[in-house]
PDB file of C-alpha atoms in Angstrom:
ATOM      1  CA  MET A   1      83.876  84.185 128.412  1.00 56.00           C
ATOM      2  CA  LYS A   2      83.058  86.384 131.411  1.00 54.00           C
ATOM      3  CA  ASN A   3      79.963  88.582 130.796  1.00 47.00           C
ATOM      4  CA  LEU A   4      81.564  89.909 127.640  1.00 46.00           C
ATOM      5  CA  HIS A   5      79.758  92.395 125.441  1.00 45.00           C
ATOM      6  CA  ALA A   6      81.073  93.357 122.033  1.00 49.00           C
ATOM      7  CA  VAL A   7      79.664  94.939 118.920  1.00 45.00           C
ATOM      8  CA  ARG A   8      79.724  93.736 115.356  1.00 44.00           C
ATOM      9  CA  GLN A   9      78.428  95.053 112.056  1.00 43.00           C
ATOM     10  CA  ASP A  10      78.099  92.748 109.021  1.00 42.00           C
ATOM     11  CA  VAL A  11      79.708  93.953 105.815  1.00 37.00           C
ATOM     12  CA  GLN A  12      79.465  92.839 102.211  1.00 36.00           C
ATOM     13  CA  ALA A  13      83.200  92.588 101.560  1.00 38.00           C
ATOM     14  CA  LEU A  14      86.094  92.259 103.973  1.00 39.00           C
ATOM     15  CA  PRO A  15      88.985  94.708 103.538  1.00 40.00           C
ATOM     16  CA  ILE A  16      92.324  93.643 102.104  1.00 39.00           C
ATOM     17  CA  VAL A  17      95.339  94.553 104.218  1.00 41.00           C
ATOM     18  CA  VAL A  18      98.327  96.196 102.539  1.00 45.00           C
ATOM     19  CA  PRO A  19     101.003  93.467 102.352  1.00 57.00           C
ATOM     20  CA  ARG A  20     103.276  93.391 105.390  1.00 76.00           C
ATOM     21  CA  ALA A  21     105.794  90.631 105.965  1.00 79.00           C
ATOM     22  CA  ASP A  22     104.988  89.987 109.620  1.00 87.00           C
ATOM     23  CA  LEU A  23     101.252  89.803 108.949  1.00 92.00           C
ATOM     24  CA  ASP A  24     101.766  87.352 106.084  1.00 93.00           C
ATOM     25  CA  LEU A  25     103.768  85.090 108.396  1.00 95.00           C
ATOM     26  CA  ILE A  26     101.310  85.440 111.266  1.00 96.00           C
ATOM     27  CA  GLU A  27      98.474  84.504 108.913  1.00 96.00           C
ATOM     28  CA  SER A  28     100.332  81.325 107.923  1.00 96.00           C
ATOM     29  CA  TRP A  29     100.677  80.399 111.614  1.00 97.00           C
ATOM     30  CA  VAL A  30      96.930  80.683 112.311  1.00 98.00           C
ATOM     31  CA  PRO A  31      95.150  77.294 111.913  1.00 97.00           C
ATOM     32  CA  MET A  32      92.037  77.069 109.784  1.00 97.00           C
ATOM     33  CA  GLY A  33      88.918  77.788 111.835  1.00 97.00           C
ATOM     34  CA  ALA A  34      90.945  79.077 114.790  1.00 98.00           C
ATOM     35  CA  ARG A  35      89.536  81.151 117.616  1.00 98.00           C
ATOM     36  CA  VAL A  36      91.651  84.317 117.491  1.00 98.00           C
ATOM     37  CA  LEU A  37      92.170  87.257 119.839  1.00 98.00           C
ATOM     38  CA  ASP A  38      93.901  90.249 118.212  1.00 97.00           C
ATOM     39  CA  LEU A  39      95.281  92.615 120.865  1.00 97.00           C
ATOM     40  CA  GLY A  40      95.629  96.216 119.738  1.00 94.00           C
ATOM     41  CA  CYS A  41      93.705  95.304 116.604  1.00 95.00           C
ATOM     42  CA  GLY A  42      93.681  98.838 115.133  1.00 93.00           C
ATOM     43  CA  ASP A  43      90.924  99.162 112.533  1.00 95.00           C
ATOM     44  CA  GLY A  44      90.299  95.412 112.596  1.00 95.00           C
ATOM     45  CA  SER A  45      91.445  94.853 109.020  1.00 95.00           C
ATOM     46  CA  PHE A  46      93.890  92.050 109.861  1.00 96.00           C
ATOM     47  CA  LEU A  47      91.325  90.123 111.885  1.00 96.00           C
ATOM     48  CA  ALA A  48      88.895  90.628 109.012  1.00 96.00           C
ATOM     49  CA  ARG A  49      91.545  89.187 106.715  1.00 96.00           C
ATOM     50  CA  LEU A  50      91.902  86.123 108.962  1.00 97.00           C
ATOM     51  CA  MET A  51      88.138  85.676 108.923  1.00 96.00           C
ATOM     52  CA  LYS A  52      88.276  85.541 105.145  1.00 96.00           C
ATOM     53  CA  THR A  53      91.454  83.536 104.530  1.00 96.00           C
ATOM     54  CA  ARG A  54      91.567  81.250 107.606  1.00 97.00           C
ATOM     55  CA  ASN A  55      87.851  81.099 108.516  1.00 97.00           C
ATOM     56  CA  ALA A  56      88.880  82.482 111.907  1.00 97.00           C
ATOM     57  CA  LYS A  57      86.467  83.574 114.607  1.00 96.00           C
ATOM     58  CA  GLY A  58      87.178  85.818 117.542  1.00 93.00           C
ATOM     59  CA  TYR A  59      87.613  89.289 118.931  1.00 96.00           C
ATOM     60  CA  GLY A  60      89.764  92.338 118.616  1.00 97.00           C
ATOM     61  CA  VAL A  61      90.783  94.479 121.589  1.00 96.00           C
ATOM     62  CA  GLU A  62      91.395  98.175 120.963  1.00 95.00           C
ATOM     63  CA  ILE A  63      91.392 101.332 123.082  1.00 93.00           C
ATOM     64  CA  ASP A  64      91.273 104.085 120.442  1.00 93.00           C
ATOM     65  CA  ASP A  65      87.737 105.357 119.765  1.00 95.00           C
ATOM     66  CA  THR A  66      88.264 105.877 116.045  1.00 95.00           C
ATOM     67  CA  ASN A  67      89.786 102.438 115.561  1.00 95.00           C
ATOM     68  CA  VAL A  68      86.950 100.835 117.513  1.00 95.00           C
ATOM     69  CA  GLN A  69      84.455 102.460 115.153  1.00 95.00           C
ATOM     70  CA  ARG A  70      86.459 101.342 112.122  1.00 95.00           C
ATOM     71  CA  SER A  71      86.654  97.797 113.464  1.00 95.00           C
ATOM     72  CA  VAL A  72      82.883  97.737 113.839  1.00 95.00           C
ATOM     73  CA  ALA A  73      82.534  99.005 110.278  1.00 94.00           C
ATOM     74  CA  ASN A  74      84.871  96.198 109.162  1.00 93.00           C
ATOM     75  CA  GLY A  75      82.603  93.566 110.697  1.00 92.00           C
ATOM     76  CA  ILE A  76      84.796  92.796 113.711  1.00 94.00           C
ATOM     77  CA  ASN A  77      83.725  91.813 117.213  1.00 95.00           C
ATOM     78  CA  VAL A  78      85.667  94.480 119.086  1.00 95.00           C
ATOM     79  CA  ILE A  79      86.075  95.179 122.789  1.00 95.00           C
ATOM     80  CA  GLN A  80      87.214  98.619 123.905  1.00 95.00           C
ATOM     81  CA  GLN A  81      89.765  97.938 126.607  1.00 92.00           C
ATOM     82  CA  ASP A  82      93.160  99.150 127.803  1.00 92.00           C
ATOM     83  CA  LEU A  83      95.576  96.227 127.457  1.00 92.00           C
ATOM     84  CA  GLU A  84      97.523  97.506 130.452  1.00 89.00           C
ATOM     85  CA  LYS A  85      94.589  96.368 132.608  1.00 89.00           C
ATOM     86  CA  GLY A  86      95.104  92.773 131.526  1.00 87.00           C
ATOM     87  CA  LEU A  87      92.731  90.252 129.974  1.00 93.00           C
ATOM     88  CA  ALA A  88      90.665  89.298 133.016  1.00 92.00           C
ATOM     89  CA  MET A  89      87.451  89.362 130.943  1.00 92.00           C
ATOM     90  CA  PHE A  90      88.597  86.196 129.125  1.00 95.00           C
ATOM     91  CA  GLU A  91      88.598  82.664 130.492  1.00 95.00           C
ATOM     92  CA  ASP A  92      91.707  80.480 130.458  1.00 95.00           C
ATOM     93  CA  HIS A  93      92.421  78.912 127.047  1.00 94.00           C
ATOM     94  CA  ALA A  94      89.507  80.762 125.431  1.00 96.00           C
ATOM     95  CA  PHE A  95      91.407  81.163 122.146  1.00 98.00           C
ATOM     96  CA  ASP A  96      93.595  79.056 119.896  1.00 98.00           C
ATOM     97  CA  VAL A  97      95.818  82.008 118.997  1.00 98.00           C
ATOM     98  CA  VAL A  98      96.414  85.400 120.633  1.00 98.00           C
ATOM     99  CA  ILE A  99      98.162  88.037 118.488  1.00 97.00           C
ATOM    100  CA  LEU A 100     100.064  91.130 119.605  1.00 96.00           C
ATOM    101  CA  SER A 101     101.465  92.778 116.471  1.00 92.00           C
ATOM    102  CA  GLN A 102     104.018  95.598 116.865  1.00 89.00           C
ATOM    103  CA  THR A 103     102.497  96.711 120.169  1.00 89.00           C
ATOM    104  CA  LEU A 104     104.737  94.983 122.719  1.00 90.00           C
ATOM    105  CA  GLN A 105     107.285  97.826 122.786  1.00 87.00           C
ATOM    106  CA  ALA A 106     104.568 100.287 123.851  1.00 86.00           C
ATOM    107  CA  MET A 107     103.364  98.198 126.809  1.00 90.00           C
ATOM    108  CA  HIS A 108     104.241  99.327 130.328  1.00 89.00           C
ATOM    109  CA  ASN A 109     104.056  95.805 131.789  1.00 90.00           C
ATOM    110  CA  THR A 110     105.586  93.554 129.144  1.00 93.00           C
ATOM    111  CA  GLU A 111     105.925  90.509 131.385  1.00 93.00           C
ATOM    112  CA  ARG A 112     102.295  90.654 132.459  1.00 93.00           C
ATOM    113  CA  ILE A 113     100.867  90.838 128.943  1.00 94.00           C
ATOM    114  CA  LEU A 114     102.972  87.869 127.791  1.00 95.00           C
ATOM    115  CA  LYS A 115     101.714  85.819 130.726  1.00 95.00           C
ATOM    116  CA  GLU A 116      98.131  86.848 129.977  1.00 95.00           C
ATOM    117  CA  ILE A 117      98.536  85.904 126.308  1.00 96.00           C
ATOM    118  CA  ALA A 118      99.667  82.417 127.347  1.00 95.00           C
ATOM    119  CA  ARG A 119      96.811  82.130 129.849  1.00 95.00           C
ATOM    120  CA  VAL A 120      93.931  82.947 127.504  1.00 96.00           C
ATOM    121  CA  GLY A 121      95.420  81.370 124.366  1.00 96.00           C
ATOM    122  CA  LYS A 122      96.891  78.015 123.444  1.00 96.00           C
ATOM    123  CA  GLU A 123      99.561  79.899 121.508  1.00 97.00           C
ATOM    124  CA  GLY A 124     100.757  83.491 121.342  1.00 97.00           C
ATOM    125  CA  ILE A 125     102.195  85.374 118.369  1.00 98.00           C
ATOM    126  CA  VAL A 126     104.135  88.589 118.920  1.00 96.00           C
ATOM    127  CA  SER A 127     105.959  90.933 116.530  1.00 95.00           C
ATOM    128  CA  PHE A 128     108.121  93.913 117.476  1.00 94.00           C
ATOM    129  CA  PRO A 129     110.834  96.188 116.045  1.00 92.00           C
ATOM    130  CA  ASN A 130     114.408  95.053 116.663  1.00 93.00           C
ATOM    131  CA  PHE A 131     116.274  97.687 118.640  1.00 91.00           C
ATOM    132  CA  GLY A 132     119.513  95.773 118.048  1.00 87.00           C
ATOM    133  CA  HIS A 133     119.623  96.591 114.329  1.00 86.00           C
ATOM    134  CA  TRP A 134     123.081  97.880 113.338  1.00 82.00           C
ATOM    135  CA  TYR A 135     121.800 101.362 112.468  1.00 78.00           C
ATOM    136  CA  HIS A 136     120.369 101.795 115.958  1.00 82.00           C
ATOM    137  CA  VAL A 137     123.654 100.659 117.505  1.00 82.00           C
ATOM    138  CA  TRP A 138     125.607 103.006 115.213  1.00 85.00           C
ATOM    139  CA  SER A 139     123.327 105.950 116.038  1.00 85.00           C
ATOM    140  CA  ILE A 140     123.755 105.446 119.792  1.00 82.00           C
ATOM    141  CA  ALA A 141     127.524 105.103 119.328  1.00 85.00           C
ATOM    142  CA  TRP A 142     127.446 108.580 117.785  1.00 86.00           C
ATOM    143  CA  GLY A 143     125.498 109.944 120.732  1.00 87.00           C
ATOM    144  CA  ARG A 144     121.957 110.084 119.338  1.00 86.00           C
ATOM    145  CA  MET A 145     118.861 107.971 119.916  1.00 82.00           C
ATOM    146  CA  PRO A 146     117.959 106.243 116.644  1.00 79.00           C
ATOM    147  CA  VAL A 147     115.109 107.380 114.418  1.00 84.00           C
ATOM    148  CA  SER A 148     114.178 104.921 111.675  1.00 81.00           C
ATOM    149  CA  LYS A 149     111.248 103.647 109.618  1.00 79.00           C
ATOM    150  CA  GLN A 150     110.453 101.087 112.302  1.00 75.00           C
ATOM    151  CA  MET A 151     110.868 103.587 115.143  1.00 79.00           C
ATOM    152  CA  PRO A 152     110.093 106.989 113.613  1.00 84.00           C
ATOM    153  CA  TYR A 153     109.692 108.980 116.840  1.00 81.00           C
ATOM    154  CA  GLN A 154     112.088 111.278 118.634  1.00 86.00           C
ATOM    155  CA  TRP A 155     113.221 110.232 122.111  1.00 78.00           C
ATOM    156  CA  TYR A 156     110.952 112.817 123.771  1.00 83.00           C
ATOM    157  CA  ASN A 157     107.676 111.821 122.083  1.00 80.00           C
ATOM    158  CA  THR A 158     108.039 108.096 121.400  1.00 79.00           C
ATOM    159  CA  PRO A 159     105.353 105.660 122.578  1.00 76.00           C
ATOM    160  CA  ASN A 160     108.018 102.924 122.470  1.00 74.00           C
ATOM    161  CA  ILE A 161     108.992 102.587 126.110  1.00 80.00           C
ATOM    162  CA  HIS A 162     110.334  99.003 126.249  1.00 83.00           C
ATOM    163  CA  LEU A 163     112.726  98.415 123.382  1.00 85.00           C
ATOM    164  CA  CYS A 164     114.404  95.046 123.002  1.00 91.00           C
ATOM    165  CA  THR A 165     116.347  92.748 120.699  1.00 94.00           C
ATOM    166  CA  PRO A 166     115.311  89.234 119.627  1.00 95.00           C
ATOM    167  CA  LYS A 167     117.751  87.777 122.174  1.00 95.00           C
ATOM    168  CA  ASP A 168     116.217  89.935 124.911  1.00 95.00           C
ATOM    169  CA  PHE A 169     112.755  88.667 124.017  1.00 96.00           C
ATOM    170  CA  GLU A 170     113.870  85.037 124.001  1.00 96.00           C
ATOM    171  CA  ALA A 171     115.422  85.490 127.445  1.00 96.00           C
ATOM    172  CA  LEU A 172     112.175  86.928 128.832  1.00 95.00           C
ATOM    173  CA  VAL A 173     110.092  84.155 127.274  1.00 95.00           C
ATOM    174  CA  ALA A 174     112.321  81.537 128.929  1.00 95.00           C
ATOM    175  CA  GLN A 175     112.278  83.419 132.251  1.00 94.00           C
ATOM    176  CA  ILE A 176     108.490  83.387 132.501  1.00 93.00           C
ATOM    177  CA  GLY A 177     108.206  79.737 131.483  1.00 93.00           C
ATOM    178  CA  HIS A 178     107.184  79.938 127.838  1.00 94.00           C
ATOM    179  CA  LYS A 179     108.536  77.942 124.902  1.00 95.00           C
ATOM    180  CA  VAL A 180     109.363  79.445 121.506  1.00 96.00           C
ATOM    181  CA  LEU A 181     107.653  77.438 118.748  1.00 96.00           C
ATOM    182  CA  GLY A 182     108.863  79.505 115.824  1.00 96.00           C
ATOM    183  CA  LYS A 183     110.513  82.772 114.901  1.00 96.00           C
ATOM    184  CA  GLN A 184     111.440  84.831 111.880  1.00 97.00           C
ATOM    185  CA  LEU A 185     113.471  88.021 111.540  1.00 97.00           C
ATOM    186  CA  PHE A 186     112.880  90.446 108.668  1.00 95.00           C
ATOM    187  CA  LEU A 187     114.696  93.233 106.834  1.00 92.00           C
ATOM    188  CA  HIS A 188     112.738  95.271 104.252  1.00 88.00           C
ATOM    189  CA  GLY A 189     110.073  92.569 104.238  1.00 89.00           C
ATOM    190  CA  GLN A 190     112.537  89.765 103.503  1.00 92.00           C
ATOM    191  CA  PRO A 191     113.561  86.962 105.905  1.00 93.00           C
ATOM    192  CA  VAL A 192     116.958  87.346 107.579  1.00 94.00           C
ATOM    193  CA  ASP A 193     118.829  84.363 108.990  1.00 89.00           C
ATOM    194  CA  PHE A 194     122.519  85.320 109.027  1.00 92.00           C
ATOM    195  CA  LEU A 195     123.416  87.782 111.835  1.00 90.00           C
ATOM    196  CA  GLY A 196     119.730  88.408 112.329  1.00 87.00           C
ATOM    197  CA  ASN A 197     120.112  90.271 115.607  1.00 89.00           C
ATOM    198  CA  LEU A 198     122.178  92.960 113.843  1.00 92.00           C
ATOM    199  CA  ARG A 199     120.670  92.918 110.352  1.00 93.00           C
ATOM    200  CA  SER A 200     116.932  92.599 110.975  1.00 94.00           C
ATOM    201  CA  THR A 201     114.510  95.414 111.733  1.00 92.00           C
ATOM    202  CA  LEU A 202     111.506  93.285 112.714  1.00 94.00           C
ATOM    203  CA  ALA A 203     111.056  90.107 114.760  1.00 96.00           C
ATOM    204  CA  VAL A 204     108.085  87.721 114.843  1.00 97.00           C
ATOM    205  CA  TYR A 205     107.730  84.978 117.474  1.00 97.00           C
ATOM    206  CA  ARG A 206     105.281  82.169 118.148  1.00 97.00           C
ATOM    207  CA  PHE A 207     105.223  80.697 121.669  1.00 97.00           C
ATOM    208  CA  LYS A 208     103.232  78.762 124.262  1.00 94.00           C
ATOM    209  CA  PRO A 209     103.525  77.872 127.950  1.00 86.00           C
ATOM    210  CA  GLN A 210     106.418  75.466 128.523  1.00 78.00           C
ATOM    211  CA  PHE A 211     104.262  72.613 129.813  1.00 64.00           C
ATOM    212  CA  ALA A 212     101.213  73.101 127.595  1.00 60.00           C
ATOM    213  CA  SER A 213     100.180  70.098 125.534  1.00 54.00           C
TER     214      SER A 213
END
């Protein structure tokens, strides 16, 4: 790792994350003892959960001052960094798993962050809201941008600047030379298989570079 400085504070008990379907699945995809990088880690509670349940080790990356402080309080090695600047501080293949949970749609350079995830990690895991859900399509058909539980903002104040469907994401992954290892679509926390592109509100993908071993 390239001259990397992070802070950590030991705690007596690790926090328990409120159940969320994508996080439960992501946890199951993380190998025991894995080196994990959690991008946009928020208050660090999910990485703390992985430390407890999967014996994971690693770092969180977060830009918000308050969340950085909370991550430290939760016993997380956290680096304050804008993801838009890339992950140049990390060596190639420094982690077993790199996680980007419900942050992809807010990134300005989506292609770059996916390439960086595959560079620094053996595998990447990404979750994002599905813009192709039938309600969103119906809302646009009636002339309004959709507002939903997954995307609760109005068009003029939303941080979600790159909305996509599962098929869109798969096309981008193939275009930049990555291979999908697994995926699951969700509706109200339950897996969706039939007509998933229309019926699901959340997508979770696991991928790696096409020619990685």
